[in-house]
mmCIF file with all atom_site columns, C-alpha atoms in Angstrom:
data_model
loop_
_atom_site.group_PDB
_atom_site.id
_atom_site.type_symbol
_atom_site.label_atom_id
_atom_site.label_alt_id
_atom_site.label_comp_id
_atom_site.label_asym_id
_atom_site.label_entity_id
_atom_site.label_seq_id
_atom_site.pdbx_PDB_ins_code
_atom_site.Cartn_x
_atom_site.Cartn_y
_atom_site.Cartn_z
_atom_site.occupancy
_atom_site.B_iso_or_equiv
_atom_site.pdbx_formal_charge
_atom_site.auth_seq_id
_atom_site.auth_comp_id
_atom_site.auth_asym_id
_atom_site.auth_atom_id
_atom_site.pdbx_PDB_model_num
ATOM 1  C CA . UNK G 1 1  ? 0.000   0.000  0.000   1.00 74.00 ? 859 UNK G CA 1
ATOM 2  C CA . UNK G 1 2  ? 1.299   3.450  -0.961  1.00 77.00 ? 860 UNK G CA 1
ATOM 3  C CA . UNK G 1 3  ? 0.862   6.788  1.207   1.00 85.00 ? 861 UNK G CA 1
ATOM 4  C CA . UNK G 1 4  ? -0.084  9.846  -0.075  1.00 88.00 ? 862 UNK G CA 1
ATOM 5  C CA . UNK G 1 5  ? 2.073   12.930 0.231   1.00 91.00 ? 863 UNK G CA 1
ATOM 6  C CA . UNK G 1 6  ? 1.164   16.080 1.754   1.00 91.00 ? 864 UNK G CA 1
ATOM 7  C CA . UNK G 1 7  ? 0.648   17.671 -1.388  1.00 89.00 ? 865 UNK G CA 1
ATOM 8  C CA . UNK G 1 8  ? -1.790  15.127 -2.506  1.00 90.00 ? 866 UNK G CA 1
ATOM 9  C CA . UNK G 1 9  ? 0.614   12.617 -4.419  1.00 90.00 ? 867 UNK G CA 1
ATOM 10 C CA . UNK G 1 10 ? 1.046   8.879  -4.758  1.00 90.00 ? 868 UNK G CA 1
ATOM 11 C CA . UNK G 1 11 ? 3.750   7.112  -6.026  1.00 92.00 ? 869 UNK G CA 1
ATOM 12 C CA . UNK G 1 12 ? 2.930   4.259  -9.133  1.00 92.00 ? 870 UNK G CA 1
ATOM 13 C CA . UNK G 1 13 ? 4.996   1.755  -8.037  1.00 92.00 ? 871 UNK G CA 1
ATOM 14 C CA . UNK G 1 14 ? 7.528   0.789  -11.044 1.00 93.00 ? 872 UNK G CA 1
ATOM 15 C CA . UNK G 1 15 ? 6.139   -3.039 -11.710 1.00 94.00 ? 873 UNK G CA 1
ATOM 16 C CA . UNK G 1 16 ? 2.742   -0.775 -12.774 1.00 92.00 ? 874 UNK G CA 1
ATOM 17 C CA . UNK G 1 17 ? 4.651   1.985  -14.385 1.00 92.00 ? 875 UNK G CA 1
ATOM 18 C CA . UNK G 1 18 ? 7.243   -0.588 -16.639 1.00 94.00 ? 876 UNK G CA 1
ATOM 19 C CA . UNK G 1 19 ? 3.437   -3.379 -17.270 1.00 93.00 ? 877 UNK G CA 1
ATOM 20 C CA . UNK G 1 20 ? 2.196   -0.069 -18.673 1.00 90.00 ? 878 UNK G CA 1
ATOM 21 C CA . UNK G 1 21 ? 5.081   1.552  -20.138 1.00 90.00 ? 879 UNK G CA 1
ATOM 22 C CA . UNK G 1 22 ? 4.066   4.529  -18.365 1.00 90.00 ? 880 UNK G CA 1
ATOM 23 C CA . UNK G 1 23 ? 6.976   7.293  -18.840 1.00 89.00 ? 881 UNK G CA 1
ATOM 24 C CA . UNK G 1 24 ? 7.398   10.819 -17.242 1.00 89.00 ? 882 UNK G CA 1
ATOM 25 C CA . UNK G 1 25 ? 5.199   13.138 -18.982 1.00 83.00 ? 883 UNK G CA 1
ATOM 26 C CA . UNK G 1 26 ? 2.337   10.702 -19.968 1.00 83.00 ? 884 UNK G CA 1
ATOM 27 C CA . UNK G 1 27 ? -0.980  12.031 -19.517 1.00 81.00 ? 885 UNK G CA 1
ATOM 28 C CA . UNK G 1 28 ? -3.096  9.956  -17.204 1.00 84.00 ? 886 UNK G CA 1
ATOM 29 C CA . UNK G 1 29 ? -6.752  10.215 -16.741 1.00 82.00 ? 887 UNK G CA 1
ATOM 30 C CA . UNK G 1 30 ? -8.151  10.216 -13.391 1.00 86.00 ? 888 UNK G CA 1
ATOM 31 C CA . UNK G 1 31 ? -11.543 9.578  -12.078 1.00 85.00 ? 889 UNK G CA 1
ATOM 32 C CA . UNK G 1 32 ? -14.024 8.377  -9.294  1.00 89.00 ? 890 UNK G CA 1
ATOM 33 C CA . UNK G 1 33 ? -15.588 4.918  -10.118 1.00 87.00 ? 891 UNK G CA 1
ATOM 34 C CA . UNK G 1 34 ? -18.188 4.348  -7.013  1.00 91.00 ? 892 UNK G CA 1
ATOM 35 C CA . UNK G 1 35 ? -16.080 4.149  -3.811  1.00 92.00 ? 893 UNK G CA 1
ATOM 36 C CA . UNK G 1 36 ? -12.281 4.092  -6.370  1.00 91.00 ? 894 UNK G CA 1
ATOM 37 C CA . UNK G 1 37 ? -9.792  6.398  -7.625  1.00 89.00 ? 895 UNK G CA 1
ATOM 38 C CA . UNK G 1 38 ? -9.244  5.048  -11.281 1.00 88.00 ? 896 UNK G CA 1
ATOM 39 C CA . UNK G 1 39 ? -5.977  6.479  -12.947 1.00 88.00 ? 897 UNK G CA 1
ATOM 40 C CA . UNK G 1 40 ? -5.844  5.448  -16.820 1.00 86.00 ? 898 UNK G CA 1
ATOM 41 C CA . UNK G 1 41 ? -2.895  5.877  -19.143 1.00 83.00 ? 899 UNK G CA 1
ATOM 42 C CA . UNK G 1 42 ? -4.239  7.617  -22.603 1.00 74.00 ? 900 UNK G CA 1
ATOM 43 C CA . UNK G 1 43 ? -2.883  8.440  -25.959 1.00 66.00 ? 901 UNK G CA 1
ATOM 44 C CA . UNK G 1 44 ? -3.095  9.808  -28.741 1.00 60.00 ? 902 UNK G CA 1
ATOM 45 C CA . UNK G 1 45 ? -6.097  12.854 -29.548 1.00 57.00 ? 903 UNK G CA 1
ATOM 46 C CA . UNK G 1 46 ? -8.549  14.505 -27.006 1.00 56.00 ? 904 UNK G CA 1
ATOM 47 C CA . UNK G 1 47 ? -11.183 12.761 -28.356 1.00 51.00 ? 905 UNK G CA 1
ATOM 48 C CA . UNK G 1 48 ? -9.582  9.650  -27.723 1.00 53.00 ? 906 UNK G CA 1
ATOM 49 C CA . UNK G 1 49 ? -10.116 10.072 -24.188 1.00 52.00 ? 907 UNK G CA 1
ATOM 50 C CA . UNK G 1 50 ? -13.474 8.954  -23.576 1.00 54.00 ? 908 UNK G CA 1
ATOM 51 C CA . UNK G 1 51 ? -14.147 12.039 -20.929 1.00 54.00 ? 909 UNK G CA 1
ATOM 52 C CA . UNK G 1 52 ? -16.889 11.044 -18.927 1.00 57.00 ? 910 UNK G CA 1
ATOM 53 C CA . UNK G 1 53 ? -19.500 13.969 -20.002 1.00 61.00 ? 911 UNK G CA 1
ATOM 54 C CA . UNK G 1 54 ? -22.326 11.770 -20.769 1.00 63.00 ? 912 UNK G CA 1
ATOM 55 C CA . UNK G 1 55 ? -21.236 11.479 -24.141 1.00 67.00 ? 913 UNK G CA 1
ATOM 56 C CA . UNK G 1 56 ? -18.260 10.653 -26.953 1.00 71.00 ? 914 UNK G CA 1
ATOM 57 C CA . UNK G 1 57 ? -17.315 13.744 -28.422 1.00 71.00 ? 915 UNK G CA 1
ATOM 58 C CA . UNK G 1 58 ? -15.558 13.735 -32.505 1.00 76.00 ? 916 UNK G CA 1
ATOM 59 C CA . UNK G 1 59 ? -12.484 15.933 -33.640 1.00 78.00 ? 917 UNK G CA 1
ATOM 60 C CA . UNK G 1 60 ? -15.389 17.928 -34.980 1.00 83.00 ? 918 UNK G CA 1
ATOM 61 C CA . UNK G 1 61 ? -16.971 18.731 -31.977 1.00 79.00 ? 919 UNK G CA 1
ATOM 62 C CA . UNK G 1 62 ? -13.930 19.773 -30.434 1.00 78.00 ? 920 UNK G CA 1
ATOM 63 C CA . UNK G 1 63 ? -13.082 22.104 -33.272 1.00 81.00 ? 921 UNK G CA 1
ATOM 64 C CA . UNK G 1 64 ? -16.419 23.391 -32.952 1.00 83.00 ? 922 UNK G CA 1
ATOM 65 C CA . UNK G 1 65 ? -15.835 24.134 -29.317 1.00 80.00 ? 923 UNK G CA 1
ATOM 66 C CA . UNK G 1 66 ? -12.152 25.198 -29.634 1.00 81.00 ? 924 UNK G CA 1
ATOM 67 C CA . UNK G 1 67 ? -13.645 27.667 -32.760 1.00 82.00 ? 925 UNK G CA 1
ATOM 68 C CA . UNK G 1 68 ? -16.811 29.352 -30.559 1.00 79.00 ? 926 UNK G CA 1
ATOM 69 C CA . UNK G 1 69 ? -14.432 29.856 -27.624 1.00 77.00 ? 927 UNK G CA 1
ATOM 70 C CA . UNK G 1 70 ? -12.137 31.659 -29.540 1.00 76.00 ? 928 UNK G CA 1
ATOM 71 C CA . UNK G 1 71 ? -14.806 33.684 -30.823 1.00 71.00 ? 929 UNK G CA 1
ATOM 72 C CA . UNK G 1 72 ? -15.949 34.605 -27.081 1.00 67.00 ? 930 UNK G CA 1
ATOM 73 C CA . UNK G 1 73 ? -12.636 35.688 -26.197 1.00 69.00 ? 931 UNK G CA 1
ATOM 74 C CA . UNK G 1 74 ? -12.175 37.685 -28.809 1.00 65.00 ? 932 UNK G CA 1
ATOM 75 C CA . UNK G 1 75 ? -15.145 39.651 -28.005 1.00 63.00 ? 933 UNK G CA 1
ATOM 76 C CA . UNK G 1 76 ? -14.872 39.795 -24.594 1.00 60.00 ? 934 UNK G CA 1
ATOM 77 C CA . UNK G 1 77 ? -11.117 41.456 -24.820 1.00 56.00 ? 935 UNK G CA 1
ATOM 78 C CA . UNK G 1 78 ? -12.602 44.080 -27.776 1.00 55.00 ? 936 UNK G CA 1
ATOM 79 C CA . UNK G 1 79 ? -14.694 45.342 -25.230 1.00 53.00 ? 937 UNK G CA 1
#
């Protein structure tokens, strides 16, 4: 069993980190699954994620999103 750090941290112990070929700077995705902490290594684009948002979302979505924000922004700082 690990321990957590003060600041919140654990410690994948290197067995897990070389089954997974987890390497420093890999983004992990962590979430609650009923009473668990669930820490997944992911690759490759956003979308590939699988964020739990109650839906899949495509490159095109994204984009979309990405695009309108951008738009916000802009007219929020011309103001």
């Amino acid at each position: 069993m690990d321990a957590l750090t003060r600041n919140y941290q654990i410690t994948i112990p290197s067995t897990i980190r070389n089954r997974l070929n987890i390497r420093v700077g890999d983004r992990l995705l962590v979430y609650v699954e009923n009473n668990r902490i669930i820490i997944e290594k992911k690759s490759g684009n956003i979308a590939s994620l699988g964020l739990r948002l109650g839906r899949k979302f495509t490159d095109e979505d994204i984009n979309k999103i990405i695009a309108e924000a951008g738009e916000e922004i802009g007219r929020d700082s011309s103001s």
